[in-house]
Short mmCIF file of C-alpha atoms in Angstrom, two decimals:
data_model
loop_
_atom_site.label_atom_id
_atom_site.label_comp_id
_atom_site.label_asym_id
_atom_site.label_seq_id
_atom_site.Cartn_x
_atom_site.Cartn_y
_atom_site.Cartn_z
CA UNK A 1 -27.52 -3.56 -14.39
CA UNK A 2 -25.41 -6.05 -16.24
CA UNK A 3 -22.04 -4.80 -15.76
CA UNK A 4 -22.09 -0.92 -17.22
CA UNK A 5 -24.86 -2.02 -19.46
CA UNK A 6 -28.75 -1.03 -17.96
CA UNK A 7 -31.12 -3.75 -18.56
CA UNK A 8 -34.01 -1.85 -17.06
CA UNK A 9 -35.29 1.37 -16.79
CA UNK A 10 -37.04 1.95 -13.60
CA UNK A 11 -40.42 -0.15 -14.75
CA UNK A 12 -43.67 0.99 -12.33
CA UNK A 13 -46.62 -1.15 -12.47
CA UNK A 14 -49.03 -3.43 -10.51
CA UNK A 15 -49.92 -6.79 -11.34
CA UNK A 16 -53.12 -8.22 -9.85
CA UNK A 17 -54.88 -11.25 -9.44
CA UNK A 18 -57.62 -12.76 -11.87
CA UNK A 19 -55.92 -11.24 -14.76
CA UNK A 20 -53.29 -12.69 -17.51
CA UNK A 21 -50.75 -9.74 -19.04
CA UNK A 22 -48.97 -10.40 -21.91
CA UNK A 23 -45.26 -8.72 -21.60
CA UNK A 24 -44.15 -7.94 -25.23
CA UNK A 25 -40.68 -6.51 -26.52
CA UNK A 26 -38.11 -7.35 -29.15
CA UNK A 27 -34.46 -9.14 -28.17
CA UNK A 28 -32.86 -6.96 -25.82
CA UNK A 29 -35.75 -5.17 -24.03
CA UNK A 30 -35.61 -6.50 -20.71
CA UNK A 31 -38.13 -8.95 -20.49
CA UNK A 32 -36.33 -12.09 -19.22
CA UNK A 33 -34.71 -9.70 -16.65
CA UNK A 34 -37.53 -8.14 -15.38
CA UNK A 35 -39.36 -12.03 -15.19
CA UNK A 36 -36.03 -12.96 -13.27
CA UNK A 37 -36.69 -9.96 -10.67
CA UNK A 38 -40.08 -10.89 -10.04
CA UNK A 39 -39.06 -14.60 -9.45
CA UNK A 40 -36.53 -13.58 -6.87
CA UNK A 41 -33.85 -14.86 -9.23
CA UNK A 42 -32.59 -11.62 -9.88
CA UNK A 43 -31.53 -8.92 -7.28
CA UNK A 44 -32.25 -4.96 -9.26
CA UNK A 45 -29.45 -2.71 -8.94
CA UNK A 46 -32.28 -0.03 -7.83
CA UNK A 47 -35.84 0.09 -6.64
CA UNK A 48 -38.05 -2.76 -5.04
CA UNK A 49 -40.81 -5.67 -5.75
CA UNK A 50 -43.43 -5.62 -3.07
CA UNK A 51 -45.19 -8.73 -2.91
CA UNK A 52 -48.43 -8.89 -0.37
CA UNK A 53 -50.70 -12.14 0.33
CA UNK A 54 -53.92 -11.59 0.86
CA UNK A 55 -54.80 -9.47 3.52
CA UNK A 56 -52.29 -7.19 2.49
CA UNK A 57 -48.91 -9.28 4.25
CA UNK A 58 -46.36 -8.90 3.04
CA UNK A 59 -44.40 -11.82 2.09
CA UNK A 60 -40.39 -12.69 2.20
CA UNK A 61 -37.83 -15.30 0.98
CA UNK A 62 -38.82 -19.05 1.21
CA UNK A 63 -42.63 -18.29 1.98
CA UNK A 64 -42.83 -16.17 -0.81
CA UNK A 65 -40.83 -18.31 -3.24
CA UNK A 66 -43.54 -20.93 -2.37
CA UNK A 67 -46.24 -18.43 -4.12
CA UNK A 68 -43.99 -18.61 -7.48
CA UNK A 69 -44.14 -20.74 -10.73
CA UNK A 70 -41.96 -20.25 -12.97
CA UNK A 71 -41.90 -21.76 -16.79
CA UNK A 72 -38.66 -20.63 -18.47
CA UNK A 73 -36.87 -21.49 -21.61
CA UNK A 74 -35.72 -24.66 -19.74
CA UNK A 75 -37.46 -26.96 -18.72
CA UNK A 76 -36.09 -26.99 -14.98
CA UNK A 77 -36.43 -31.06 -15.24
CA UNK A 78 -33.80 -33.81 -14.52
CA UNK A 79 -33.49 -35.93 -17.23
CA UNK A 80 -32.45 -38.68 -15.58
CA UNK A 81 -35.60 -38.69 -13.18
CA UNK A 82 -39.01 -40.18 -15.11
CA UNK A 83 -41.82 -37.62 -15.49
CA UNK A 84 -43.60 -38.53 -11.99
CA UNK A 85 -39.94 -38.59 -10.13
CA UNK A 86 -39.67 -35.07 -11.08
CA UNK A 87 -43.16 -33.86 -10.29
CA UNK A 88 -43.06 -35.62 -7.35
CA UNK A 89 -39.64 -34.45 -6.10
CA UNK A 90 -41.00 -30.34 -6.78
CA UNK A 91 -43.93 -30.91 -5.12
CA UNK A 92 -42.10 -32.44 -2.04
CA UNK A 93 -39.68 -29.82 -2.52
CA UNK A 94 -42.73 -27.34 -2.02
CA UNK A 95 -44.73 -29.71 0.56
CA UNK A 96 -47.18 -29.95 -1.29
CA UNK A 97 -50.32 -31.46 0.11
CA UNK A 98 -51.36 -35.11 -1.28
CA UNK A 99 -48.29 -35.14 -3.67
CA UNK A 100 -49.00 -38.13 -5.18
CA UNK A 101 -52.42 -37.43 -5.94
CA UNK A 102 -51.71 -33.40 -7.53
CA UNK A 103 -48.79 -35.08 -9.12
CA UNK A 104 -51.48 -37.84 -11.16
CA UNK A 105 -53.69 -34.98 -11.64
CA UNK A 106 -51.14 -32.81 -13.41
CA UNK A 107 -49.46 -35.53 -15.56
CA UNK A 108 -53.19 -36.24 -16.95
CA UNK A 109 -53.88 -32.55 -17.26
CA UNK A 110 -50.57 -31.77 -19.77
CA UNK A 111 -51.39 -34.95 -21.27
CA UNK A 112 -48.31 -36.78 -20.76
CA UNK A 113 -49.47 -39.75 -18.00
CA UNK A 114 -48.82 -42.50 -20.80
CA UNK A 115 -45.12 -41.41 -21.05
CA UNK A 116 -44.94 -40.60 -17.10
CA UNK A 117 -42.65 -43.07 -15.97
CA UNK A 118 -40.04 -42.69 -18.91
CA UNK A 119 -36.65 -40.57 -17.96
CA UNK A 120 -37.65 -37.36 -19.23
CA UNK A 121 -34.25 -37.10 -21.23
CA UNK A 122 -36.23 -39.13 -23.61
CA UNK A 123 -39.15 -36.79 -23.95
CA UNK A 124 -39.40 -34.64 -26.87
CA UNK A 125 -39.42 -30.90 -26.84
CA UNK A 126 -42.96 -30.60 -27.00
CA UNK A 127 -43.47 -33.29 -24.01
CA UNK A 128 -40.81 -31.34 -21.98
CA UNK A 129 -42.59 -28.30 -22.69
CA UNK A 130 -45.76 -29.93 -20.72
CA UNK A 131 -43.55 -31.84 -17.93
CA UNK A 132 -42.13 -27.79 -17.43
CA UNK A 133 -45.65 -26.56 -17.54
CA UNK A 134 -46.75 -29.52 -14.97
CA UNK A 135 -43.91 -28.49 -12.57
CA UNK A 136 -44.92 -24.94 -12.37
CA UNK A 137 -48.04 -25.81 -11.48
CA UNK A 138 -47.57 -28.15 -8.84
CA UNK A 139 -48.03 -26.54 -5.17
CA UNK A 140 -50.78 -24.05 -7.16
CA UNK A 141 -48.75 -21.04 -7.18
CA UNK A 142 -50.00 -17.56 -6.80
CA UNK A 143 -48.12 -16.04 -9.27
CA UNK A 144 -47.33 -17.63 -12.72
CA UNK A 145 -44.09 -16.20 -14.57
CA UNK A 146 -44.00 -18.00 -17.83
CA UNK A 147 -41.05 -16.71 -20.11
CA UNK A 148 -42.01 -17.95 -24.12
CA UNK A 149 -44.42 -20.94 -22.69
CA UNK A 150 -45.56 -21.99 -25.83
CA UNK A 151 -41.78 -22.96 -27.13
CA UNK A 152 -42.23 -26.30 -28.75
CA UNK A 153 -46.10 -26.50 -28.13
CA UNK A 154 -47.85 -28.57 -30.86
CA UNK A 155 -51.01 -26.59 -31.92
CA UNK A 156 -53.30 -29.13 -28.69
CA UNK A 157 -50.38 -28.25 -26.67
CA UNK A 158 -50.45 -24.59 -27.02
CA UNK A 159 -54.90 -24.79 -26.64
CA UNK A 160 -54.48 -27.24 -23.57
CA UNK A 161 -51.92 -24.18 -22.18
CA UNK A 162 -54.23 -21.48 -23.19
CA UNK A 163 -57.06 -23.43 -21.25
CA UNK A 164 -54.62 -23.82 -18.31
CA UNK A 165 -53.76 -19.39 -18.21
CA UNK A 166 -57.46 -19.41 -18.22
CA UNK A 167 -57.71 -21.44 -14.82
CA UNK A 168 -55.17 -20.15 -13.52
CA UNK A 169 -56.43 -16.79 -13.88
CA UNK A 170 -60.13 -17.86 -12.21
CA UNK A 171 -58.54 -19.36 -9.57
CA UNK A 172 -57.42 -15.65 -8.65
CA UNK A 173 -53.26 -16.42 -9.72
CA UNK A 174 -51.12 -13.24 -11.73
CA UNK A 175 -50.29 -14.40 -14.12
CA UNK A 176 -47.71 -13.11 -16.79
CA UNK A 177 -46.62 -14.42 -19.99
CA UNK A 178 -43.35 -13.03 -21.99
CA UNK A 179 -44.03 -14.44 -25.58
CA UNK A 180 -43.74 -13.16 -29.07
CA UNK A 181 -46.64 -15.35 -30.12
CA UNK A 182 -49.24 -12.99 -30.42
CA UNK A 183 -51.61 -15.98 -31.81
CA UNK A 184 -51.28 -18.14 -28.90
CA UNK A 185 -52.14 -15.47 -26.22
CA UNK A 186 -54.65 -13.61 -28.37
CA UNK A 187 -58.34 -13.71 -26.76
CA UNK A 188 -57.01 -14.75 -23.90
CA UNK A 189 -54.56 -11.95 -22.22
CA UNK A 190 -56.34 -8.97 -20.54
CA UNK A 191 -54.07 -6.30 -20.15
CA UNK A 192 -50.69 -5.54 -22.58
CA UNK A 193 -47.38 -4.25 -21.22
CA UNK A 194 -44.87 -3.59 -24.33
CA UNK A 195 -41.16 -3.03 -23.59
CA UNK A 196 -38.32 -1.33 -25.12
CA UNK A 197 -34.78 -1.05 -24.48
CA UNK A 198 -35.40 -1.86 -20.94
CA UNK A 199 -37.94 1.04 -20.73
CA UNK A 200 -42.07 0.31 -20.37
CA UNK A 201 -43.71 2.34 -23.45
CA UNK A 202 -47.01 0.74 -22.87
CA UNK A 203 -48.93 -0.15 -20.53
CA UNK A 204 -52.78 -0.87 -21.26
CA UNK A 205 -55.64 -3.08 -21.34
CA UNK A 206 -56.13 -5.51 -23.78
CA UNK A 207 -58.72 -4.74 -26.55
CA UNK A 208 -62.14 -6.94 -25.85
CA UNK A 209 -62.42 -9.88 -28.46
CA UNK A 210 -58.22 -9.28 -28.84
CA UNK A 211 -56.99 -10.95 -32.14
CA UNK A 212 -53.15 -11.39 -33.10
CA UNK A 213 -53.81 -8.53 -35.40
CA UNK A 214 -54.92 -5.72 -32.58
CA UNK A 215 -51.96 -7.26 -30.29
CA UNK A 216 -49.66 -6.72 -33.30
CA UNK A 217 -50.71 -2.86 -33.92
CA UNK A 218 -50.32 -2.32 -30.02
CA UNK A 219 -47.04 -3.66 -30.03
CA UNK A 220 -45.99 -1.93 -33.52
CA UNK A 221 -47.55 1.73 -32.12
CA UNK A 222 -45.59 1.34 -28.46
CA UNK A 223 -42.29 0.25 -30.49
CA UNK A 224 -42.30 4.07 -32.15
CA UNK A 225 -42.43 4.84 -28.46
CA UNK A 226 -38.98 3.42 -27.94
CA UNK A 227 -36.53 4.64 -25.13
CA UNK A 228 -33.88 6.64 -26.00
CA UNK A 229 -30.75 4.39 -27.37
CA UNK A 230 -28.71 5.39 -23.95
CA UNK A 231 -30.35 2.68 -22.37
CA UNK A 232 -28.58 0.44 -23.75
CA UNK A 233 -29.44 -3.41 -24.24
CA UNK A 234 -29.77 -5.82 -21.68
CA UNK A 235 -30.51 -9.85 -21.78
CA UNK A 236 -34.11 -10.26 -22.29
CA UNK B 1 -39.49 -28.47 5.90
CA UNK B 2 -36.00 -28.67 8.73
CA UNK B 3 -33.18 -27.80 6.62
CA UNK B 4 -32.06 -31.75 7.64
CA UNK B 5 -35.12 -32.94 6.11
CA UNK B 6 -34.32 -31.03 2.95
CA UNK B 7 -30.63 -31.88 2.67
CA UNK B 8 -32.33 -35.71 2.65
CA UNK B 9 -34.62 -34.57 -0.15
CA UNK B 10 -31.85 -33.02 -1.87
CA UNK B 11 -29.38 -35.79 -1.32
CA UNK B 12 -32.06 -38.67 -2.34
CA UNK B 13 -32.19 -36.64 -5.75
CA UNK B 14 -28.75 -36.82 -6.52
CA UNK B 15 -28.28 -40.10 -5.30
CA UNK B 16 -31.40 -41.27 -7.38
CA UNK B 17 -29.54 -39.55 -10.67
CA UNK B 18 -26.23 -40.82 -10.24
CA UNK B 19 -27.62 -43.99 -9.80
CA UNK B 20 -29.19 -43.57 -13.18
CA UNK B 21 -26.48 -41.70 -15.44
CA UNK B 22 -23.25 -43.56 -13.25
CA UNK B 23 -21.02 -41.24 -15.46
CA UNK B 24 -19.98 -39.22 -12.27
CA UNK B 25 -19.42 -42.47 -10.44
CA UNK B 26 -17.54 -44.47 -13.35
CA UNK B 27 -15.46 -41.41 -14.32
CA UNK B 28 -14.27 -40.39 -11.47
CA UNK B 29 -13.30 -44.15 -10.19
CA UNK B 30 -11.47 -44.49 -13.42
CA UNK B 31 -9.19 -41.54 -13.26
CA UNK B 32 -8.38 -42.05 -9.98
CA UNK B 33 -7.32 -45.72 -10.54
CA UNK B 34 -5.84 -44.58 -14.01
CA UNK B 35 -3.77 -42.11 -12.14
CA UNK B 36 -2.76 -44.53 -9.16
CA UNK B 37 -1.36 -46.89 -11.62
CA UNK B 38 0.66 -44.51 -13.68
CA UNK B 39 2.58 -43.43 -10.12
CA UNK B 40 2.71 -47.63 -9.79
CA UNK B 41 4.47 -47.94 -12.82
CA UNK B 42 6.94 -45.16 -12.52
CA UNK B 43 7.77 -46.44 -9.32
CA UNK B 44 7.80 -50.26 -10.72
CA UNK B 45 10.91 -52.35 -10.39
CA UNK B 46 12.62 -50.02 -8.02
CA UNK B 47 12.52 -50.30 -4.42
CA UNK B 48 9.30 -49.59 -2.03
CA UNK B 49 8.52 -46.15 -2.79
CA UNK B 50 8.44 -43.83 0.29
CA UNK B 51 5.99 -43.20 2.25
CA UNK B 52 5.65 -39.15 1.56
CA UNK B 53 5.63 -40.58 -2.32
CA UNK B 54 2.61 -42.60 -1.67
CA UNK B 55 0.89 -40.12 0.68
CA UNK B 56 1.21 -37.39 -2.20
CA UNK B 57 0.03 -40.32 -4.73
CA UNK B 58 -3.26 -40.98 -2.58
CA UNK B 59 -4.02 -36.90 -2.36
CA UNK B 60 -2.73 -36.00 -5.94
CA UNK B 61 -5.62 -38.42 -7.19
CA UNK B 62 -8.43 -36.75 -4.46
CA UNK B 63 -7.85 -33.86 -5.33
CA UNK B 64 -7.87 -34.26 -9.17
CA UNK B 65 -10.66 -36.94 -8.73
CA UNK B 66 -12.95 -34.16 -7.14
CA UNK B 67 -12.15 -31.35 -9.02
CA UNK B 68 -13.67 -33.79 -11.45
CA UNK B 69 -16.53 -35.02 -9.92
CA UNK B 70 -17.72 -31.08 -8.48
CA UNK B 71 -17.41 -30.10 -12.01
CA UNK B 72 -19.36 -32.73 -13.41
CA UNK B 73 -21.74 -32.40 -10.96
CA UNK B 74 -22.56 -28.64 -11.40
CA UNK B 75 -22.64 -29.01 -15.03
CA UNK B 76 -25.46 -31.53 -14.51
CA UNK B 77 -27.47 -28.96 -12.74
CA UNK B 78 -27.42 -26.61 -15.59
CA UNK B 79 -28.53 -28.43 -17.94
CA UNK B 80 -32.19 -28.05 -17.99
CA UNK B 81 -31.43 -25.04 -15.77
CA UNK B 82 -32.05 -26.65 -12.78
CA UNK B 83 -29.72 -24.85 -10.31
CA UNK B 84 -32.58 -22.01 -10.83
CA UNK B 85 -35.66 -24.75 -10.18
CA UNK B 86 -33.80 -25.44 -7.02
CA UNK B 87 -33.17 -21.43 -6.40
CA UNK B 88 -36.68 -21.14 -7.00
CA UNK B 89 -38.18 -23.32 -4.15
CA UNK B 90 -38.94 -22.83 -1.16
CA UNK B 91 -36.26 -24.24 0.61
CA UNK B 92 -32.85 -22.52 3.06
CA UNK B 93 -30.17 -22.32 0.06
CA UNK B 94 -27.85 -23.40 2.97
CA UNK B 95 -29.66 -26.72 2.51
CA UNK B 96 -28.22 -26.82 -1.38
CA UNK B 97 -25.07 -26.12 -0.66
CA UNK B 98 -24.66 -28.66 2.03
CA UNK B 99 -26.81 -31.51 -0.23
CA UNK B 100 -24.18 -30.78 -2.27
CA UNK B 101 -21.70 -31.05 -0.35
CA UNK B 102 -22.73 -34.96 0.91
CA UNK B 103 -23.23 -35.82 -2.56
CA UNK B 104 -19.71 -35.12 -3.68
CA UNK B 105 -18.20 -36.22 -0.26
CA UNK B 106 -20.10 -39.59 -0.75
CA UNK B 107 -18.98 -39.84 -4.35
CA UNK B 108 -15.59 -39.15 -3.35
CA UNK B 109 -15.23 -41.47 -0.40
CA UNK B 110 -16.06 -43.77 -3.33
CA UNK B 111 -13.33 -43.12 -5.54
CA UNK B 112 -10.69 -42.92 -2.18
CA UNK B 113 -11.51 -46.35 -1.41
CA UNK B 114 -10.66 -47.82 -4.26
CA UNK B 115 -7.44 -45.50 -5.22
CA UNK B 116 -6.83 -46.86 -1.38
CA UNK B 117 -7.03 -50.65 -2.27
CA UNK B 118 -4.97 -49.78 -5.63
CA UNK B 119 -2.13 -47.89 -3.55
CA UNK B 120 -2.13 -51.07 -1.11
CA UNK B 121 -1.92 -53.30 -3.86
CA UNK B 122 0.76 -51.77 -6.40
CA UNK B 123 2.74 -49.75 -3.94
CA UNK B 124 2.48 -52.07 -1.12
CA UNK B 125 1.52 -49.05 1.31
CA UNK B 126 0.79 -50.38 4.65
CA UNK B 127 -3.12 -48.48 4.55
CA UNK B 128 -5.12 -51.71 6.16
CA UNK B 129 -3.25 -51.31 9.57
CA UNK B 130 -4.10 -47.56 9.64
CA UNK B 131 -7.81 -47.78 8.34
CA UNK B 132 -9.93 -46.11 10.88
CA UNK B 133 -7.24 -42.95 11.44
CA UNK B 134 -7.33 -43.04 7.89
CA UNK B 135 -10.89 -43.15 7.37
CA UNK B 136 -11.13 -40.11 9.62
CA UNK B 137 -8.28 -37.95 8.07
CA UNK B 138 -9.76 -38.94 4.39
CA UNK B 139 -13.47 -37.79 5.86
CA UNK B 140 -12.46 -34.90 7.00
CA UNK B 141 -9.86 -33.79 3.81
CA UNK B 142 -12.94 -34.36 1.58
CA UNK B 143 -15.10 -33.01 3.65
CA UNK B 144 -12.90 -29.63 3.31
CA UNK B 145 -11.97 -30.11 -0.21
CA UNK B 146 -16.01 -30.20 -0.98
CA UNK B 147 -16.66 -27.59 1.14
CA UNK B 148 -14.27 -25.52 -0.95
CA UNK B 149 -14.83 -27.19 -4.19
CA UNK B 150 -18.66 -26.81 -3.76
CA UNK B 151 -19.13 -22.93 -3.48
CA UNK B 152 -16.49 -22.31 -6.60
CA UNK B 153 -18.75 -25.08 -8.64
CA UNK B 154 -22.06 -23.02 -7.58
CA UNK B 155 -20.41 -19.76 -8.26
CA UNK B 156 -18.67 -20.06 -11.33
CA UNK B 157 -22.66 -20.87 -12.54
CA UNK B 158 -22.51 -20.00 -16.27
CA UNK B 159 -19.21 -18.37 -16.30
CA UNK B 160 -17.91 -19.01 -20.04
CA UNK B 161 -14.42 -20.48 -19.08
CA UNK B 162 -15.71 -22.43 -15.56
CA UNK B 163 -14.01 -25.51 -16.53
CA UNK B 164 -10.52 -23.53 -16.52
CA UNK B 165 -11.87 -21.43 -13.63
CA UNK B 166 -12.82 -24.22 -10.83
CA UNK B 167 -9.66 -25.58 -10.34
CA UNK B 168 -7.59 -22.50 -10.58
CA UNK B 169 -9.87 -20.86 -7.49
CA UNK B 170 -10.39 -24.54 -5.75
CA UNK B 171 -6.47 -25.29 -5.57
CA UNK B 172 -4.96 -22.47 -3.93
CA UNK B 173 -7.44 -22.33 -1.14
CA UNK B 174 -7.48 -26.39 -1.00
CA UNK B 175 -3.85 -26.69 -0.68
CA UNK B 176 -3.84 -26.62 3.25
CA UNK B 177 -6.56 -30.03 2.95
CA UNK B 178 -3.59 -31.07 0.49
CA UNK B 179 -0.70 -30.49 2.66
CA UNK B 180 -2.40 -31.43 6.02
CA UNK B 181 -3.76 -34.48 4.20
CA UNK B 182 -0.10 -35.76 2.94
CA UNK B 183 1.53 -34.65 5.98
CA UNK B 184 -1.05 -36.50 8.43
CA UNK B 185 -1.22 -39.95 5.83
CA UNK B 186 2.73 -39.80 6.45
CA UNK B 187 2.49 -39.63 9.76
CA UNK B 188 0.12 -42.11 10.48
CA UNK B 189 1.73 -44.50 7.68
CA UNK B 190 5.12 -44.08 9.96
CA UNK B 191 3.41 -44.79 12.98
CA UNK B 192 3.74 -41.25 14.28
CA UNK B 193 1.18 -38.77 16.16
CA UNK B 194 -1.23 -37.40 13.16
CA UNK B 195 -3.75 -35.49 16.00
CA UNK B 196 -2.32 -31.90 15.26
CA UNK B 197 -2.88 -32.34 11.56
CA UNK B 198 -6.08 -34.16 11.92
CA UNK B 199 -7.47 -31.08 14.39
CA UNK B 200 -5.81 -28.94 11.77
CA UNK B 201 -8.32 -30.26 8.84
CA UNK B 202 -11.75 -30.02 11.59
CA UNK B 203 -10.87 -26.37 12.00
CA UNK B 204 -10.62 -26.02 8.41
CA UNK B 205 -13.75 -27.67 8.02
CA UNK B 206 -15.42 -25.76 10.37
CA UNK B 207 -14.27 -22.89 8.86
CA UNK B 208 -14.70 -23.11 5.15
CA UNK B 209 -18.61 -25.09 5.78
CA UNK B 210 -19.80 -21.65 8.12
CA UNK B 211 -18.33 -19.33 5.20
CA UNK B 212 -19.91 -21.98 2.70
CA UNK B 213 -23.18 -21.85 4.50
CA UNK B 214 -23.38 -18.26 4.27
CA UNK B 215 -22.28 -16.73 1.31
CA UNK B 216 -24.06 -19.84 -1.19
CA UNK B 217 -27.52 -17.56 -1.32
CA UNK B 218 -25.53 -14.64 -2.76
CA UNK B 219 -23.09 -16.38 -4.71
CA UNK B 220 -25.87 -18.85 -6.72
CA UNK B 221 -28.24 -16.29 -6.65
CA UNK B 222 -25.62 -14.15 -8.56
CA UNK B 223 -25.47 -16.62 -10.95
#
């Protein structure tokens, strides 16, 4: 709830491992909120987020934080700290094993190692984009929350990204991307939740051999399926 | 991680930034001399001020000086968002709020030792004689004001009119610090017992860093 206003209706699903799901919905449907709920960032006014490791544990506060990435609208950077300060503070911030070493690996991997030792204030969007994407990566997190990743993605930016979801996803992560690029994420998301007005309207697998075109008819069919106006709007 | 060995982490990130930008450094240092030497030069000509006059002078310029500086500081964290990286890791958020709380107390022991050579200097106050019961009663009235200052700055997080906000909350529940602060400079500038006031302010401390400590998760998180 954000004040009287509901940002969410009561949203049921399971995400699992090995797959990427593409959360759609205009401005307004509760996408950001629900991301922020997942990520902890958020407490819901109602209901629970189970999270379980494997082996079925369930997991709590700082050991389950360490399972989350998160890529937002911001970058979540210092600007003041060089590409490699800031890597390498998150990933002693998350202990990361051989810091130095994932931190090298990751700044190669965005494709930003030649500007790694420049204060990131002087990055450009698109560089940011990949420092963000580098710092959500770093202690190999479980779960990958990315909330309109492609923001400011040159056209390698957005493939080297697309490659990334697709590692991500065979190294056994959930992953789920909030985007209204149907483009980037087409052929590469297996399973399509749509949103409206804080209400899920669709919940499905993704069509084999998706293009932007199929993701755009799912999303235009579950739209007609819109929640009642009482709902209300939310951020998102 | 120990939530000491995170503070450190914590702490060597804002040190490393400040270093870099200097604008909370430089800023603050500026108003605080800016403001001693207006009081010098309404005082100028005349006799030796008082020493209640210079006492208030020396906490009138902390306590603007870190309103300042916690404000400053805070609004550095959101840009780039990263009050929620930090939210995000996997670290006590008891550990934030008390890196915090160092950084500004650092930054602000800073600005009180120069505001302190500027008093000495244009006001003639007597503060070299007194300079380890003053170190003590300064430590420990920043030490309160940040611990005060600190949760307001975290909780205000994107509230539209913060910058109105901080000091209207931060004041009202500083102003023991404030008055235990002028009250204890006087007395020590006199020559008199300052003990009461000084155990006064480490209650207060105690205090306001336990309530600090535990209500920072809800109140950032809330952000």
């Amino acid at each position: 709830m954000y004040g009287r206003q509901r940002a969410l209706q009561p949203v049921d699903l399971t995400l699992e491992p090995n797959q990427i799901t593409a959360l759609l919905g205009e401005n307004g449907a509760g996408k950001s909120t629900l991301l922020g709920i997942l990520a902890t960032l958020i407490s819901p006014s109602s209901g629970e987020v189970l999270y379980h490791a494997p082996g079925n544990v369930a997991l709590e506060d700082q050991a389950l934080r360490r399972t989350i990435g998160v890529i937002a609208h911001d970058s979540f950077c210092y600007g003041d700290l060089t590409g490699r300060e800031n890597l390498s503070f998150f990933s002693r911030l998350y202990r990361v094993a051989d810091a130095m070493k994932r931190t090298d690996a990751l700044l190669a991997r965005v494709g930003i190692e030649a500007a790694a030792d420049r204060p990131a204030r002087t990055y450009s969007r698109g560089m940011m984009q990949r420092l963000a994407v580098a710092r959500a990566l770093i202690h190999s997190p479980a779960i990958l929350l990315c909330d309109e990743p492609f923001t400011g993605l040159d056209r390698s930016g957005v493939q080297m990204f697309s490659q990334i979801l697709r590692e991500e996803r065979g190294r056994g992560a959930i992953v789920l991307v909030v985007t209204h690029e149907f483009e980037a994420i087409a052929g590469l998301v297996d399973r399509v939740l749509v949103l409206s007005r804080g209400a899920l309207v669709h919940d499905g697998p993704a069509p084999s051999a998706c293009t932007a075109v199929e993701i755009e008819r799912i999303y235009t069919s579950a739209q007609r399926l819109r929640a009642p106006s009482a709902a209300g709007t939310g951020k998102g | 991680m120990s939530v000491v060995r995170e503070v450190a982490l914590l702490l060597w990130k804002d040190v490393v930034v400040e270093l870099r930008a200097k604008e909370l450094l430089f800023g603050t240092v500026f108003f605080g001399a800016i403001l001693v030497l207006i009081f010098a030069f309404a005082f100028y000509g005349g006799e030796r001020p008082p020493v209640d006059v210079m006492s208030g002078v020396l906490w009138v310029a902390i306590a603007l000086s870190g309103t300042l500086a916690i404000g400053r500081a805070f609004e550095r964290e959101r840009e780039g968002n990263t009050l929620r990286a930090l939210l995000l890791a996997p670290i006590s958020r008891s550990s934030l709020y008390l890196s915090k709380l160092i950084a500004i107390a650092l930054l602000m022991a800073i600005v009180e030792l120069v505001v302190a050579v500027l008093l000495s200097f244009m006001l003639h106050a007597s503060l070299i004689e007194h300079v380890l019961s003053l170190a003590a009663l300064l430590l420990l009235g920043t030490v309160g004001f940040g611990a005060v200052a600190s949760l307001f700055g975290a909780a205000l997080g994107r509230a539209r009119s913060r910058d109105v906000l901080l000091p209207l909350l931060v004041y009202p529940l500083s102003v023991p610090v404030l008055i235990a602060g002028t009250r204890a400079t006087t007395a020590l500038l006199l020559g008199e017992d300052a003990s009461f006031w000084l155990k006064f302010l480490l209650v207060y401390d105690a205090i306001f860093i336990s309530i600090g400590v535990w209500v920072f998760e809800p109140v950032a998180v809330s952000e």
